[in-house]
Structures are given as C-alpha cells and as structure tokens.
Coordinates of C-alpha atoms in Angstrom, one line a residue:
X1 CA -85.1 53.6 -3.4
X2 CA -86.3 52.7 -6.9
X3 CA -85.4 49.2 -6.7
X4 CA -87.7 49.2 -2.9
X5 CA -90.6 50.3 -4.5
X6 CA -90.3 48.3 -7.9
X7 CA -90.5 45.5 -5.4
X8 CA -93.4 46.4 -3.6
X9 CA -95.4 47.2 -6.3
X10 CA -94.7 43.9 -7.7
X11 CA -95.3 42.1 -4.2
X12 CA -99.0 44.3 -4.5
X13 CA -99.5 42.8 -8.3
X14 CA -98.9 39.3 -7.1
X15 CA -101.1 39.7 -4.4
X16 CA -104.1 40.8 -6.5
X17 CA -103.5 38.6 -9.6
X18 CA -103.6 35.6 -6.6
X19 CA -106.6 36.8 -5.1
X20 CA -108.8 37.7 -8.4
X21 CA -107.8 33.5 -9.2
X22 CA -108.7 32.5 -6.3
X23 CA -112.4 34.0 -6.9
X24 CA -112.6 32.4 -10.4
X25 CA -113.0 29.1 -8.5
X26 CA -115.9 27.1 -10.3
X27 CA -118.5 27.6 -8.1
X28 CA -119.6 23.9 -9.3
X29 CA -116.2 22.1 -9.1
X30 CA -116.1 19.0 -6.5
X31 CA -112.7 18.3 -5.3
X32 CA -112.2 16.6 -1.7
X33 CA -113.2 18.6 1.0
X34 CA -114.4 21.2 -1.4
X35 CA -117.6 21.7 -3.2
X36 CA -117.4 25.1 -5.2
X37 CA -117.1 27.7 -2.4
X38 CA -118.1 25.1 0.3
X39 CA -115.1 23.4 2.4
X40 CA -115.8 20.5 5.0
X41 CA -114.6 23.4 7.4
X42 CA -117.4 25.8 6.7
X43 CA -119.7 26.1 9.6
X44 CA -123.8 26.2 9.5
X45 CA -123.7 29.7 10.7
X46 CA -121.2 30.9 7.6
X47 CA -124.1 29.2 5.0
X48 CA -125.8 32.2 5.1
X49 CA -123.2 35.0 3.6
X50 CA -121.2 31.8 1.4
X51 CA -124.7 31.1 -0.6
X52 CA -125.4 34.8 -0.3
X53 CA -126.7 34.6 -3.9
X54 CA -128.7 31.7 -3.4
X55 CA -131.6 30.6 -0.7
X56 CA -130.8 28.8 1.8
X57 CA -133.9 26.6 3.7
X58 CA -133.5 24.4 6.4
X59 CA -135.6 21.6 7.5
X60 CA -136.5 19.2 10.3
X61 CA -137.2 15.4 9.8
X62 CA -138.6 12.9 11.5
X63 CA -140.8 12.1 14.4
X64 CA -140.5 12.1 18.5
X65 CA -139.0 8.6 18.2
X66 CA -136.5 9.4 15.8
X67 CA -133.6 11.6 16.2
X68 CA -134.8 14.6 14.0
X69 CA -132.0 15.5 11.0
X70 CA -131.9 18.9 9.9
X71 CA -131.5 19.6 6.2
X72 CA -130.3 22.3 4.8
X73 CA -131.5 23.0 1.3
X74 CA -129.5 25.2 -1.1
X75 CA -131.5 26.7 -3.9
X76 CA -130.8 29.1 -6.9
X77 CA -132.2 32.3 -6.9
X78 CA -134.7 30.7 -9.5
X79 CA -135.9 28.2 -7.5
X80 CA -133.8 25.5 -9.0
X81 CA -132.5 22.8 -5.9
X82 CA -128.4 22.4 -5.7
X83 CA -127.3 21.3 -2.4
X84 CA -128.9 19.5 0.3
X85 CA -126.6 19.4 3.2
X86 CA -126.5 17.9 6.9
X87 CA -124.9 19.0 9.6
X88 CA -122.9 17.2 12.9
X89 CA -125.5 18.9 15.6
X90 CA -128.4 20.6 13.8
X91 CA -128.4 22.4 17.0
X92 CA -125.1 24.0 16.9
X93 CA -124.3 27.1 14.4
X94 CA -120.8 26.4 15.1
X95 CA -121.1 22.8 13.6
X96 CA -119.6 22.0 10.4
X97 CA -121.3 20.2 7.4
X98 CA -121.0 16.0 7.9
X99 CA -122.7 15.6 4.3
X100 CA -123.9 17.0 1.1
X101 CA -126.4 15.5 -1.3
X102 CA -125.7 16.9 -4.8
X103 CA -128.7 17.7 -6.8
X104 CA -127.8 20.0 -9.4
X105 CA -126.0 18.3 -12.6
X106 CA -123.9 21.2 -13.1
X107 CA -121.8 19.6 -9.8
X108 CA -118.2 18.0 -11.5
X109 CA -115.4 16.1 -10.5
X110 CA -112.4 17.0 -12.1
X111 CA -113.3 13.7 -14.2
X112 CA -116.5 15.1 -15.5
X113 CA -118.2 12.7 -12.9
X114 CA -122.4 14.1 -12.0
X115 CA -125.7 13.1 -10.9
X116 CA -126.3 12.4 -15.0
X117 CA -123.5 10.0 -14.8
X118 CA -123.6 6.5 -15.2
X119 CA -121.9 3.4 -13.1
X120 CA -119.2 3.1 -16.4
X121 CA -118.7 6.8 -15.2
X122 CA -117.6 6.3 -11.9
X123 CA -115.7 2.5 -12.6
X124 CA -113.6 4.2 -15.7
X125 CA -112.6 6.9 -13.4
X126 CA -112.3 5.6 -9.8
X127 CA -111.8 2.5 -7.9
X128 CA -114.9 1.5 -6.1
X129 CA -114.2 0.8 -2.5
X130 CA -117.5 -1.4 -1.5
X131 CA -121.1 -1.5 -2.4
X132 CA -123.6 -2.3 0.3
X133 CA -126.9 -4.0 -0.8
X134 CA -129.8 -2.1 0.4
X135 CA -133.6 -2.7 -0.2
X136 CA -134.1 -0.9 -2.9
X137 CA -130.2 0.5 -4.0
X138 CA -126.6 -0.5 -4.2
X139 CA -125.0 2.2 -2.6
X140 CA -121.6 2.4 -4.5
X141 CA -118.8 4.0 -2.2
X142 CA -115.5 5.5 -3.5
X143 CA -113.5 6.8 -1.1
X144 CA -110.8 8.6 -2.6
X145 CA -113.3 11.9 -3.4
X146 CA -115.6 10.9 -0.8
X147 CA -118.5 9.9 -2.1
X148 CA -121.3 7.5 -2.1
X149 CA -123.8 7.1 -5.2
X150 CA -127.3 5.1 -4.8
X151 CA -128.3 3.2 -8.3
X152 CA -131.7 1.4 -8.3
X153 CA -131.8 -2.0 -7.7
X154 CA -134.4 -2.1 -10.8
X155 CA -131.0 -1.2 -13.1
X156 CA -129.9 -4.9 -12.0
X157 CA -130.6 -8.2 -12.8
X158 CA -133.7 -9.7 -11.5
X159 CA -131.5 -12.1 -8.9
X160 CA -130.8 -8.5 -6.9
X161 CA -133.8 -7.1 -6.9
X162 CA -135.5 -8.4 -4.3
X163 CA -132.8 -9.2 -2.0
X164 CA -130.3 -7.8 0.7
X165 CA -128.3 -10.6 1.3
X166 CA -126.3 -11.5 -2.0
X167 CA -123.3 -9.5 -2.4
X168 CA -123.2 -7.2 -5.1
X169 CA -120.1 -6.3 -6.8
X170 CA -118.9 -3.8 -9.7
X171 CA -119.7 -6.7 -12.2
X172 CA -123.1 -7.6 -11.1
X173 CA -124.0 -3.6 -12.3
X174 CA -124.4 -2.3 -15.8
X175 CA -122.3 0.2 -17.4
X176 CA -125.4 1.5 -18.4
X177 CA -127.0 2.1 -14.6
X178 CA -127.6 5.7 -14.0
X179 CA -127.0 7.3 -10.6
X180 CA -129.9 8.1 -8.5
X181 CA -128.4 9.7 -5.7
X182 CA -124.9 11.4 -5.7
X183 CA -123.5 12.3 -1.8
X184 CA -120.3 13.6 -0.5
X185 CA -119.3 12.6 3.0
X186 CA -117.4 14.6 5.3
X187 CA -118.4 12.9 8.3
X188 CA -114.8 10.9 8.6
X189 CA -112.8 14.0 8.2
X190 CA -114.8 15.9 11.5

C-alpha cells in the first residue's frame, strides 16, 4: 500500500514540476510555429484570453477595390506595440494566424536574432533561402524559422537602389544593413 501511494504522489510531483515549466516559457522566445505563448494553431477568437495581459486592436485596410486585410495589433498594457498579426479569413474567429509582424525588440530567436539585428545577424546564423528585389527593399527569406526580413534598399549600393530587375544576392548587402521589417510566416503550414 505504501509503495501505491509513494508512486502516486510522485506521479502528482511530476505532473506539477512539468506544468509550472511549461508556464516559465519566454513569453518573447521565437521558435517555429511558436512565438511566446502564440502557436500557428491558435485561432483569432483565442487572442483575446492568450494576450489577456495585453490589448488587443484589430484593424481593417484598404479600399472597395481591394480585398480589405484585417490587422490585429498586439499592444502592452503601456501602450508599447509587439505584435501585428494577420489572419487566413478576417471574417472567421475560427481562423488561425497566416502571419506575424514582430515589432517589439524583446522578440529572439534562440540565436539572439531581432528587429535590432543586422543582415551579418541573420547570414552568421542561417542560410538565406532567396531575396526578392522590391521597390524600395530586399526582402531576405529564411525558411528554416520562417521568416522574411525587409532591409532598405538605401543600405545598398547605389546600382540597387533604383531598380527591381537586378538580382540581389547575400553579397550585394552589407553586414552592416539593419532590418526594417522582421515577419514570421505561417501561411505554408495552414
């Protein structure tokens, strides 16, 4: 009888030792399909109680000729932005979260990689899977923690600046460039 109940109490101390590590997740830790407390299976309606301590708005863009986006913007209780997310259907509080734009610096990789880090940052770290040339950014993708970082064209040479059509690659941008925009995309894994 002893050796019954020794075991169960120990089952019961397992149990709560796993559960009180599993809430000292970093709420800012980006891991794939994971951003703090937020997974790519979370749906819109669920925002609400998992940024409980946070403020949630949520936004509509565009005109009657575009398809409006809606935009989901996380903020701290004191008014600092985190988090701007996008949803499959804006319609749907069932649908799950196709992208997140992080704004906050506190937001890490397990490499130490942020929206204050620069292009040597992400090239040290991870393999760069493409970079499209936009008007105004080369949008660097890297698909193993799926994401997608904007750097301005004005951190390149002069040849790149005012064209779409040359091919940029990870040599044609400084170490030095910092990231202007820092998203994860979910929208492959729906």
């Amino acid at each position: 009888m002893k050796k019954v109940f020794f075991k169960v109490v120990l089952f019961v101390l397992l149990v709560l030792t796993s559960c009180q590590k599993e809430e000292k997740q970093d709420p800012f830790k980006i891991s794939t399909n994971r951003i703090g407390a937020l997974t790519n299976e979370i749906k819109v309606r669920q925002l609400d109680s998992l940024f409980a301590n946070d403020s949630i708005s949520k936004t509509r863009t565009g005109d009657q000729f575009l398809k409006n986006i809606k935009e989901i913007e996380v903020y701290e209780k004191g008014g600092a932005k985190l988090l701007i997310l996008e949803a499959y259907d804006e319609t749907d509080p069932n649908s799950k979260i196709a992208s997140i734009q992080i704004i906050d610096p506190r937001y890490k990789t397990d490499l130490g990689l942020s929206t204050e880090s620069l292009f040597k940052d992400i090239t040290d770290h991870y393999t760069v899977s493409k970079i499209n040339n936009t008007l105004s950014t080369a949008v660097v993708f890297v698909d193993s923690i799926q994401a997608y970082f904007a750097i301005d064209k004005k951190e390149l040479s002069q040849e790149f600046q005012h064209s779409t059509d040359i091919k940029i690659t990870t040599k044609d941008i400084p170490n030095s460039a910092k990231i202007k925009h820092f998203w994860i995309d979910w929208s492959t894994h729906k």
